[in-house]
Amino acid sequence: MKSRLFIIVLSVVGLNVQAAELNKTFIEFGYTQSDFGDKSKVEPDGIQLGFGYEFENGIYTSLTVKRQGDTLEGDVSKFDLDLDENLFELGYIAYETNKGRFSFGAGIGEMDWDMRHRKLEGDFYRLFTEYEHRFNQHISGYARLGYEYFDPKGAKNNDGAWAELGVQAHYGDSSVVLSYFDSADIDQLGVTYRYSF
């Protein structure tokens, strides 16, 4: 799966495109897949929707919604698993040059697991720093580092560091974004179409 997403991004890079602009005002939709470690057979996948807005004073906000699912098969039975995630972020661009921007921010979200007759839901809180960079007129990228605290209802709290990397291939107001998120408990790979305005 990861190799197919990489090929999609490489094919977009070859297009004759306009200059890359670092912009957090957008709408996006695409595909996302989660992985819970080598020993886990749980790999839900599904859709990702997002909206972001950048104000003139450097403040920006975004909302991301992910809906994923998987079917687990055991020796005797099989059952469906649904994973829903909603995340709201607020950030501030603290420093900017003609090639890059540094920002910091915070986010609040909720994650729901629905597995057979058991449901696990909880809120999570994130702090992060981000650096965006314009490599050339066609490609930009970003790196985010942060700390997350997850507070599930009826289960043990969990916290730790996380990182996210992304590459964006631009063509006009449209772009394709390949992203990878890594934390202690979950990895996520996504490819989205983004329209900036």
XYZ file of N, CA, C and O in Angstrom:
788
model
N 0.816 -1.201 0.000
C 0.000 0.000 0.000
C 0.858 1.261 0.000
O 0.597 2.196 -0.729
N 1.896 1.272 0.825
C 2.735 2.457 0.920
C 3.447 2.740 -0.392
O 3.629 3.902 -0.766
N 3.826 1.695 -1.133
C 4.517 1.895 -2.407
C 3.568 2.488 -3.446
O 3.976 3.319 -4.260
N 2.289 2.103 -3.423
C 1.322 2.684 -4.370
C 1.122 4.174 -4.122
O 1.032 4.959 -5.062
N 1.042 4.581 -2.850
C 0.883 6.000 -2.537
C 2.102 6.790 -2.981
O 1.991 7.912 -3.490
N 3.296 6.205 -2.821
C 4.519 6.879 -3.229
C 4.550 7.074 -4.744
O 4.961 8.118 -5.238
N 4.090 6.087 -5.511
C 4.052 6.186 -6.970
C 3.083 7.271 -7.422
O 3.348 8.004 -8.373
N 1.948 7.412 -6.727
C 0.987 8.467 -7.058
C 1.629 9.837 -6.924
O 1.503 10.694 -7.796
N 2.343 10.057 -5.829
C 2.983 11.358 -5.608
C 4.058 11.607 -6.649
O 4.174 12.705 -7.196
N 4.856 10.600 -6.978
C 5.904 10.777 -7.982
C 5.331 11.094 -9.355
O 5.909 11.876 -10.117
N 4.184 10.531 -9.689
C 3.573 10.828 -10.981
C 3.092 12.265 -11.058
O 3.134 12.892 -12.114
N 2.641 12.820 -9.933
C 2.192 14.214 -9.910
C 3.372 15.167 -10.043
O 3.280 16.217 -10.663
N 4.531 14.786 -9.491
C 5.709 15.642 -9.522
C 6.119 15.950 -10.959
O 6.616 17.024 -11.268
N 5.894 15.006 -11.864
C 6.308 15.190 -13.252
C 5.458 16.164 -14.029
O 5.793 16.511 -15.168
N 4.344 16.613 -13.508
C 3.474 17.539 -14.234
C 4.086 18.929 -14.300
O 4.864 19.336 -13.453
N 3.710 19.679 -15.343
C 4.131 21.073 -15.464
C 3.231 21.901 -14.559
O 2.085 22.164 -14.892
N 3.744 22.316 -13.417
C 2.907 22.931 -12.393
C 3.367 24.340 -12.085
O 4.437 24.762 -12.474
N 2.515 25.062 -11.348
C 2.832 26.425 -10.954
C 3.618 26.423 -9.652
O 3.835 25.390 -9.041
N 4.039 27.603 -9.241
C 4.886 27.738 -8.059
C 4.171 27.264 -6.795
O 2.987 27.483 -6.614
N 4.922 26.608 -5.940
C 4.392 26.146 -4.664
C 4.212 27.328 -3.731
O 5.103 28.154 -3.578
N 3.056 27.400 -3.101
C 2.780 28.446 -2.131
C 2.493 27.791 -0.784
O 1.750 26.818 -0.717
N 3.096 28.316 0.259
C 2.821 27.825 1.602
C 1.548 28.504 2.086
O 1.525 29.713 2.302
N 0.492 27.728 2.215
C -0.823 28.280 2.494
C -1.613 27.290 3.340
O -1.695 26.116 3.007
N -2.205 27.754 4.416
C -2.992 26.898 5.291
C -4.491 27.141 5.142
O -5.277 26.753 5.999
N -4.909 27.787 4.049
C -6.320 27.944 3.735
C -6.657 26.938 2.640
O -6.202 27.076 1.505
N -7.435 25.911 2.971
C -7.642 24.812 2.030
C -8.861 23.987 2.409
O -9.384 24.074 3.517
N -9.285 23.174 1.452
C -10.177 22.043 1.709
C -9.479 20.822 1.117
O -8.741 20.937 0.125
N -9.673 19.657 1.712
C -9.004 18.463 1.216
C -9.843 17.222 1.464
O -10.678 17.195 2.363
N -9.594 16.203 0.652
C -10.190 14.899 0.876
C -9.234 13.845 0.338
O -8.447 14.103 -0.564
N -9.292 12.648 0.930
C -8.384 11.610 0.473
C -8.521 10.323 1.241
O -9.560 10.030 1.851
N -7.434 9.559 1.248
C -7.389 8.212 1.806
C -6.399 8.172 2.965
O -5.342 8.796 2.905
N -6.733 7.412 4.005
C -5.832 7.245 5.145
C -5.873 5.791 5.625
O -6.907 5.126 5.516
N -4.721 5.319 6.120
C -4.633 3.967 6.661
C -3.871 4.009 7.978
O -2.857 4.696 8.091
N -4.348 3.260 8.964
C -3.715 3.195 10.275
C -3.084 1.838 10.494
O -3.551 0.827 9.971
N -2.028 1.823 11.306
C -1.304 0.595 11.630
C -0.994 0.632 13.126
O -0.492 1.640 13.631
N -1.282 -0.471 13.825
C -1.101 -0.512 15.278
C 0.065 -1.386 15.705
O 0.089 -1.908 16.796
N 1.053 -1.550 14.831
C 2.255 -2.294 15.187
C 2.379 -3.602 14.446
O 1.415 -4.112 13.869
N 3.598 -4.171 14.473
C 3.898 -5.391 13.733
C 3.090 -6.599 14.222
O 2.752 -7.480 13.438
N 2.795 -6.656 15.509
C 2.092 -7.816 16.058
C 0.583 -7.719 15.894
O -0.139 -8.675 16.115
N 0.089 -6.544 15.488
C -1.343 -6.348 15.349
C -1.783 -6.582 13.908
O -1.124 -6.171 12.964
N -2.921 -7.259 13.759
C -3.497 -7.458 12.431
C -4.492 -6.363 12.090
O -5.129 -6.407 11.047
N -4.641 -5.398 12.974
C -5.609 -4.326 12.774
C -4.989 -3.233 11.909
O -4.030 -2.581 12.316
N -5.530 -3.036 10.716
C -5.059 -1.987 9.810
C -6.257 -1.313 9.144
O -6.496 -1.486 7.941
N -7.043 -0.561 9.907
C -8.212 0.081 9.311
C -7.806 1.150 8.301
O -6.768 1.787 8.429
N -8.633 1.329 7.284
C -8.402 2.379 6.305
C -9.738 3.002 5.927
O -10.800 2.467 6.221
N -9.655 4.179 5.277
C -10.883 4.877 4.909
C -10.610 6.265 4.401
O -9.561 6.547 3.831
N -11.552 7.165 4.640
C -11.493 8.511 4.073
C -10.998 9.528 5.105
O -11.115 9.314 6.315
N -10.451 10.611 4.573
C -10.015 11.748 5.381
C -10.538 13.021 4.727
O -10.375 13.228 3.524
N -11.152 13.885 5.522
C -11.649 15.181 5.068
C -11.028 16.257 5.939
O -10.843 16.055 7.143
N -10.702 17.407 5.351
C -10.089 18.471 6.136
C -10.420 19.849 5.599
O -10.756 20.025 4.434
N -10.335 20.814 6.501
C -10.547 22.221 6.177
C -9.590 23.045 7.022
O -9.414 22.769 8.208
N -8.951 24.035 6.416
C -8.055 24.906 7.157
C -8.207 26.352 6.717
O -8.595 26.628 5.575
N -7.915 27.268 7.630
C -7.987 28.692 7.305
C -6.842 29.433 7.990
O -6.604 29.259 9.183
N -6.136 30.245 7.204
C -5.022 31.046 7.708
C -5.414 32.515 7.712
O -5.768 33.074 6.671
N -5.364 33.144 8.882
C -5.691 34.557 9.003
C -4.468 35.409 8.655
O -3.333 34.929 8.664
N -4.680 36.679 8.363
C -3.588 37.563 7.956
C -2.590 37.830 9.070
O -1.448 38.176 8.808
N -2.994 37.659 10.307
C -2.095 37.926 11.436
C -1.232 36.724 11.812
O -0.538 36.748 12.821
N -1.261 35.648 11.019
C -0.431 34.480 11.288
C -1.114 33.372 12.054
O -0.570 32.275 12.180
N -2.299 33.611 12.564
C -3.056 32.569 13.260
C -3.735 31.678 12.214
O -4.228 32.169 11.199
N -3.734 30.379 12.458
C -4.434 29.469 11.550
C -5.170 28.402 12.349
O -4.857 28.127 13.508
N -6.149 27.808 11.719
C -6.957 26.785 12.352
C -7.289 25.706 11.330
O -7.297 25.967 10.130
N -7.543 24.504 11.814
C -7.919 23.423 10.907
C -8.796 22.406 11.612
O -8.781 22.285 12.840
N -9.574 21.688 10.815
C -10.432 20.612 11.292
C -10.213 19.409 10.382
O -10.304 19.538 9.159
N -9.892 18.255 10.966
C -9.665 17.034 10.208
C -10.580 15.931 10.733
O -10.693 15.739 11.946
N -11.221 15.225 9.811
C -12.130 14.127 10.146
C -11.659 12.886 9.404
O -11.436 12.931 8.190
N -11.503 11.768 10.129
C -11.104 10.492 9.523
C -12.129 9.432 9.895
O -12.529 9.340 11.055
N -12.527 8.645 8.911
C -13.446 7.528 9.117
C -12.814 6.287 8.493
O -12.661 6.212 7.280
N -12.450 5.316 9.359
C -11.745 4.130 8.896
C -12.436 2.869 9.392
O -13.146 2.894 10.396
N -12.186 1.778 8.696
C -12.775 0.510 9.095
C -11.916 -0.662 8.656
O -11.062 -0.539 7.772
N -12.150 -1.813 9.289
C -11.428 -3.034 8.964
C -12.290 -4.219 9.396
O -13.147 -4.091 10.266
N -12.070 -5.363 8.774
C -12.745 -6.595 9.149
C -11.697 -7.571 9.666
O -10.721 -7.863 8.976
N -11.899 -8.041 10.894
C -10.959 -8.970 11.521
C -11.544 -10.372 11.486
O -12.698 -10.581 11.864
N -10.731 -11.319 11.037
C -11.182 -12.700 10.927
C -10.401 -13.574 11.903
O -9.174 -13.601 11.886
N -11.130 -14.262 12.757
C -10.519 -15.208 13.693
C -10.709 -16.636 13.217
O -11.133 -16.884 12.085
N -10.418 -17.595 14.089
C -10.572 -19.004 13.734
C -12.040 -19.384 13.549
O -12.378 -20.220 12.716
N -12.900 -18.759 14.338
C -14.302 -19.146 14.332
C -15.215 -18.073 13.744
O -16.201 -18.373 13.089
N -14.857 -16.812 13.960
C -15.763 -15.741 13.540
C -14.987 -14.563 12.975
O -13.764 -14.511 13.034
N -15.725 -13.621 12.416
C -15.133 -12.374 11.965
C -16.032 -11.228 12.395
O -17.240 -11.408 12.578
N -15.420 -10.058 12.582
C -16.204 -8.905 13.006
C -15.573 -7.633 12.455
O -14.400 -7.598 12.091
N -16.396 -6.593 12.403
C -15.976 -5.306 11.862
C -15.481 -4.388 12.965
O -15.962 -4.435 14.094
N -14.520 -3.570 12.613
C -13.988 -2.554 13.518
C -14.091 -1.206 12.826
O -13.722 -1.072 11.657
N -14.618 -0.218 13.515
C -14.700 1.150 13.000
C -13.861 2.060 13.878
O -13.910 1.969 15.108
N -13.101 2.932 13.233
C -12.256 3.897 13.938
C -12.584 5.291 13.417
O -12.396 5.572 12.234
N -13.121 6.139 14.286
C -13.471 7.521 13.929
C -12.564 8.472 14.684
O -12.331 8.301 15.882
N -12.064 9.479 13.981
C -11.162 10.462 14.599
C -11.540 11.866 14.127
O -11.728 12.099 12.935
N -11.651 12.796 15.064
C -11.908 14.207 14.777
C -10.846 15.034 15.496
O -10.585 14.801 16.674
N -10.259 15.998 14.782
C -9.186 16.813 15.363
C -9.360 18.275 14.972
O -9.504 18.598 13.792
N -9.333 19.153 15.972
C -9.365 20.602 15.754
C -8.045 21.181 16.246
O -7.616 20.893 17.360
N -7.378 21.995 15.396
C -6.089 22.590 15.751
C -6.123 24.106 15.599
O -6.822 24.642 14.742
N -5.317 24.744 16.435
C -5.141 26.186 16.381
C -3.647 26.463 16.499
O -2.992 25.947 17.402
N -3.105 27.241 15.554
C -1.669 27.493 15.551
C -1.328 28.931 15.214
O -2.193 29.728 14.847
N -0.026 29.240 15.326
C 0.458 30.584 15.048
C 1.792 30.501 14.301
O 2.711 29.794 14.738
N 1.891 31.208 13.177
C 3.128 31.266 12.392
C 4.026 32.317 13.027
O 3.780 33.514 12.912
N 5.080 31.855 13.705
C 5.923 32.753 14.486
C 7.058 33.363 13.670
O 7.530 34.459 13.989
N 7.518 32.673 12.621
C 8.662 33.164 11.847
C 8.507 32.711 10.400
O 8.130 31.571 10.129
N 8.809 33.611 9.465
C 8.630 33.292 8.049
C 9.738 33.901 7.207
O 10.151 35.034 7.431
N 10.239 33.131 6.244
C 11.188 33.616 5.238
C 10.582 33.340 3.865
O 9.459 32.832 3.765
N 11.327 33.638 2.806
C 10.789 33.370 1.469
C 10.775 31.874 1.147
O 10.139 31.459 0.187
N 11.465 31.044 1.927
C 11.512 29.604 1.681
C 10.776 28.768 2.716
O 10.423 27.612 2.445
N 10.568 29.290 3.921
C 9.970 28.454 4.944
C 9.269 29.222 6.040
O 9.386 30.449 6.146
N 8.528 28.474 6.869
C 7.788 29.061 7.982
C 7.860 28.133 9.189
O 7.768 26.920 9.059
N 8.003 28.743 10.363
C 8.009 28.004 11.620
C 6.773 28.408 12.412
O 6.460 29.592 12.543
N 6.057 27.417 12.958
C 4.853 27.719 13.737
C 4.746 26.763 14.920
O 5.465 25.758 15.006
N 3.844 27.078 15.822
C 3.543 26.217 16.958
C 2.047 26.275 17.212
O 1.360 27.209 16.769
N 1.527 25.272 17.917
C 0.093 25.269 18.158
C -0.341 24.141 19.071
O 0.471 23.440 19.687
N -1.655 23.965 19.152
C -2.260 22.949 20.008
C -3.506 22.409 19.321
O -4.097 23.058 18.458
N -3.857 21.202 19.707
C -5.044 20.575 19.136
C -5.817 19.790 20.173
O -5.271 19.361 21.197
N -7.107 19.623 19.900
C -7.972 18.808 20.744
C -8.786 17.919 19.813
O -9.228 18.355 18.750
N -8.926 16.666 20.196
C -9.650 15.749 19.330
C -10.323 14.646 20.104
O -10.210 14.552 21.327
N -11.027 13.793 19.365
C -11.661 12.622 19.950
C -11.479 11.443 19.013
O -11.434 11.595 17.801
N -11.328 10.269 19.625
C -11.158 9.041 18.864
C -12.105 7.998 19.427
O -12.195 7.812 20.635
N -12.842 7.326 18.529
C -13.808 6.302 18.929
C -13.493 4.993 18.217
O -13.349 4.967 16.991
N -13.378 3.925 19.000
C -13.251 2.556 18.490
C -14.596 1.872 18.676
O -15.135 1.875 19.770
N -15.112 1.264 17.633
C -16.338 0.484 17.745
C -16.038 -0.924 17.234
O -15.845 -1.119 16.036
N -15.971 -1.885 18.168
C -15.527 -3.225 17.827
C -16.490 -4.233 18.431
O -16.540 -4.400 19.653
N -17.301 -4.819 17.597
C -18.308 -5.783 18.020
C -19.229 -5.158 19.057
O -19.887 -4.180 18.781
N -19.242 -5.698 20.288
C -20.121 -5.155 21.328
C -19.365 -4.236 22.278
O -19.896 -3.844 23.306
N -18.143 -3.889 21.932
C -17.324 -3.051 22.813
C -16.993 -1.747 22.121
O -16.613 -1.737 20.950
N -17.138 -0.662 22.841
C -16.818 0.655 22.292
C -15.851 1.352 23.235
O -16.070 1.379 24.444
N -14.785 1.890 22.658
C -13.812 2.651 23.427
C -13.748 4.043 22.824
O -13.562 4.198 21.610
N -13.940 5.042 23.646
C -13.881 6.419 23.168
C -13.090 7.265 24.144
O -13.003 6.951 25.326
N -12.487 8.307 23.613
C -11.692 9.174 24.468
C -11.263 10.436 23.767
O -11.354 10.553 22.542
N -10.808 11.383 24.555
C -10.320 12.660 24.036
C -8.806 12.649 24.030
O -8.173 11.990 24.856
N -8.216 13.376 23.091
C -6.768 13.536 23.099
C -6.405 14.994 22.890
O -7.149 15.766 22.276
N -5.249 15.359 23.445
C -4.774 16.740 23.433
C -3.344 16.751 22.895
O -2.537 15.899 23.280
N -3.043 17.700 22.013
C -1.722 17.743 21.394
C -1.122 19.140 21.460
O -1.823 20.139 21.301
N 0.190 19.173 21.668
C 1.005 20.372 21.480
C 1.987 20.051 20.363
O 2.457 18.918 20.254
N 2.310 21.040 19.510
C 3.202 20.747 18.395
C 3.971 21.982 17.942
O 3.581 23.125 18.205
N 5.084 21.713 17.269
C 5.813 22.722 16.495
C 5.861 22.207 15.058
O 5.841 20.995 14.819
N 5.934 23.131 14.113
C 5.921 22.740 12.702
C 6.857 23.622 11.895
O 6.968 24.822 12.149
N 7.536 23.001 10.943
C 8.329 23.759 9.976
C 7.885 23.358 8.577
O 7.871 22.179 8.228
N 7.484 24.349 7.776
C 7.128 24.152 6.371
C 8.258 24.692 5.505
O 8.832 25.734 5.824
N 8.538 24.020 4.401
C 9.629 24.460 3.530
C 9.233 24.319 2.064
O 8.646 23.313 1.660
N 9.566 25.342 1.268
C 9.353 25.323 -0.175
C 10.664 24.894 -0.821
O 11.636 25.635 -0.860
N 10.724 23.668 -1.353
C 11.948 23.153 -1.961
C 12.209 23.782 -3.321
O 13.338 24.126 -3.651
N 11.177 23.906 -4.126
C 11.272 24.548 -5.441
C 9.878 24.991 -5.841
O 8.963 24.982 -5.022
N 9.703 25.338 -7.091
C 8.404 25.870 -7.507
C 7.310 24.796 -7.573
O 6.132 25.119 -7.695
N 7.692 23.521 -7.486
C 6.710 22.448 -7.601
C 6.453 21.688 -6.306
O 5.403 21.085 -6.149
N 7.420 21.656 -5.403
C 7.355 20.780 -4.226
C 7.565 21.570 -2.939
O 8.448 22.404 -2.854
N 6.733 21.261 -1.944
C 6.955 21.773 -0.592
C 6.797 20.599 0.379
O 6.315 19.525 0.010
N 7.208 20.814 1.616
C 7.096 19.769 2.611
C 6.972 20.350 4.004
O 7.130 21.561 4.199
N 6.662 19.500 4.949
C 6.559 19.958 6.330
C 6.994 18.851 7.281
O 6.960 17.666 6.959
N 7.405 19.262 8.465
C 7.734 18.344 9.550
C 7.109 18.884 10.825
O 7.214 20.079 11.116
N 6.448 18.010 11.572
C 5.808 18.391 12.831
C 6.298 17.471 13.934
O 6.391 16.258 13.755
N 6.580 18.052 15.088
C 6.939 17.299 16.279
C 6.022 17.734 17.406
O 5.726 18.929 17.538
N 5.607 16.792 18.217
C 4.687 17.178 19.277
C 4.579 16.176 20.394
O 5.252 15.139 20.424
N 3.704 16.508 21.325
C 3.419 15.681 22.500
C 1.907 15.495 22.572
O 1.142 16.441 22.354
N 1.478 14.265 22.893
C 0.059 13.945 22.910
C -0.328 13.280 24.219
O 0.410 12.448 24.749
N -1.498 13.629 24.718
C -2.079 12.990 25.900
C -3.448 12.436 25.509
O -4.315 13.178 25.038
N -3.630 11.118 25.674
C -4.884 10.462 25.312
C -5.598 10.011 26.571
O -5.008 9.345 27.423
N -6.871 10.380 26.694
C -7.652 10.120 27.900
C -8.897 9.305 27.534
O -9.984 9.853 27.385
N -8.759 7.991 27.387
C -9.925 7.167 27.036
C -10.828 6.931 28.240
O -10.357 6.840 29.373
N -12.117 6.801 27.985
C -13.077 6.548 29.056
C -13.032 5.072 29.442
O -13.175 4.197 28.604
N -12.808 4.806 30.708
C -12.795 3.441 31.202
C -11.538 2.664 30.881
O -11.523 1.442 30.969
N -10.467 3.342 30.505
C -9.199 2.668 30.195
C -8.047 3.534 30.681
O -8.225 4.674 31.105
N -6.843 2.986 30.596
C -5.661 3.682 31.085
C -5.287 4.849 30.177
O -5.320 4.737 28.949
N -4.905 5.966 30.796
C -4.431 7.123 30.035
C -3.104 6.802 29.369
O -2.340 5.970 29.840
N -2.830 7.499 28.273
C -1.609 7.248 27.517
C -1.073 8.583 27.009
O -1.848 9.458 26.626
N 0.243 8.744 27.011
C 0.832 9.974 26.501
C 2.193 9.666 25.886
O 2.759 8.603 26.104
N 2.707 10.626 25.110
C 4.013 10.432 24.494
C 4.231 11.362 23.323
O 3.366 12.160 22.949
N 5.417 11.254 22.739
C 5.806 12.104 21.617
C 5.246 11.540 20.309
O 4.968 10.348 20.184
N 5.085 12.413 19.330
C 4.665 12.013 17.989
C 5.354 12.893 16.956
O 5.865 13.973 17.272
N 5.381 12.420 15.715
C 5.988 13.166 14.611
C 5.161 12.939 13.356
O 4.523 11.893 13.186
N 5.171 13.928 12.486
C 4.473 13.826 11.211
C 5.314 14.475 10.120
O 5.852 15.564 10.323
N 5.430 13.795 8.986
C 6.151 14.307 7.825
C 5.205 14.340 6.638
O 4.359 13.449 6.491
N 5.365 15.346 5.779
C 4.515 15.436 4.604
C 5.240 16.051 3.428
O 6.131 16.889 3.587
N 4.861 15.619 2.228
C 5.377 16.170 0.975
C 4.174 16.575 0.140
O 3.194 15.825 0.051
N 4.256 17.760 -0.476
C 3.132 18.302 -1.228
C 3.581 18.674 -2.633
O 4.532 19.434 -2.812
N 2.921 18.103 -3.651
C 3.193 18.415 -5.053
C 2.109 19.351 -5.563
O 0.922 19.011 -5.519
N 2.500 20.532 -6.030
C 1.547 21.593 -6.390
C 1.305 21.649 -7.895
O 2.234 21.509 -8.692
N 0.064 21.906 -8.264
C -0.279 22.243 -9.644
C -1.443 23.226 -9.596
O -2.571 22.870 -9.376
N -1.081 24.496 -9.782
C -2.071 25.565 -9.648
C -2.536 25.684 -8.209
O -1.744 25.620 -7.270
N -3.844 25.837 -8.026
C -4.419 25.898 -6.687
C -4.604 24.516 -6.070
O -4.964 24.399 -4.912
N -4.358 23.471 -6.851
C -4.519 22.099 -6.383
C -3.167 21.500 -6.020
O -2.130 21.923 -6.524
N -3.198 20.494 -5.166
C -1.976 19.774 -4.816
C -2.339 18.388 -4.304
O -3.481 18.115 -3.945
N -1.343 17.515 -4.307
C -1.471 16.186 -3.715
C -0.503 16.122 -2.544
O 0.666 16.489 -2.681
N -0.990 15.686 -1.391
C -0.202 15.645 -0.166
C -0.039 14.187 0.264
O -1.025 13.461 0.413
N 1.199 13.775 0.463
C 1.514 12.464 1.033
C 2.015 12.704 2.444
O 2.968 13.461 2.650
N 1.381 12.094 3.451
C 1.746 12.338 4.849
C 1.948 11.029 5.600
O 1.331 10.003 5.285
N 2.824 11.084 6.610
C 3.087 9.941 7.481
C 3.126 10.429 8.923
O 3.896 11.324 9.267
N 2.295 9.831 9.779
C 2.193 10.174 11.195
C 2.687 8.988 12.014
O 2.298 7.848 11.763
N 3.540 9.248 13.007
C 4.117 8.180 13.818
C 4.032 8.553 15.296
O 4.495 9.621 15.709
N 3.429 7.677 16.096
C 3.389 7.860 17.546
C 3.678 6.515 18.196
O 3.914 5.517 17.512
N 3.629 6.462 19.510
C 3.960 5.232 20.226
C 2.972 4.113 19.925
O 3.347 2.944 19.884
N 1.698 4.446 19.686
C 0.665 3.419 19.541
C 0.119 3.258 18.129
O -0.446 2.214 17.809
N 0.239 4.270 17.294
C -0.406 4.226 15.989
C 0.451 4.935 14.936
O 1.064 5.966 15.217
N 0.504 4.353 13.755
C 1.104 4.989 12.583
C -0.016 5.206 11.572
O -0.887 4.341 11.425
N 0.046 6.332 10.862
C -0.959 6.607 9.850
C -0.289 7.120 8.587
O 0.608 7.970 8.647
N -0.753 6.599 7.457
C -0.273 7.019 6.153
C -1.464 7.567 5.386
O -2.538 6.954 5.384
N -1.298 8.729 4.754
C -2.410 9.330 4.034
C -1.985 9.959 2.728
O -0.850 10.419 2.583
N -2.878 9.973 1.768
C -2.694 10.715 0.527
C -3.992 11.476 0.270
O -5.081 10.902 0.312
N -3.872 12.799 0.092
C -5.052 13.640 -0.057
C -4.900 14.591 -1.229
O -3.797 14.990 -1.596
N -6.037 14.941 -1.802
C -6.116 16.027 -2.773
C -6.482 17.293 -2.011
O -7.422 17.284 -1.217
N -5.743 18.363 -2.233
C -5.977 19.612 -1.515
C -6.198 20.765 -2.499
O -5.456 20.915 -3.471
N -7.219 21.559 -2.222
C -7.483 22.770 -3.003
C -7.277 23.973 -2.099
O -7.935 24.108 -1.079
N -6.337 24.837 -2.465
C -6.029 26.034 -1.666
C -6.726 27.238 -2.286
O -6.794 27.378 -3.507
N -7.210 28.124 -1.431
C -7.914 29.322 -1.939
C -7.581 30.536 -1.101
O -6.846 30.432 -0.124
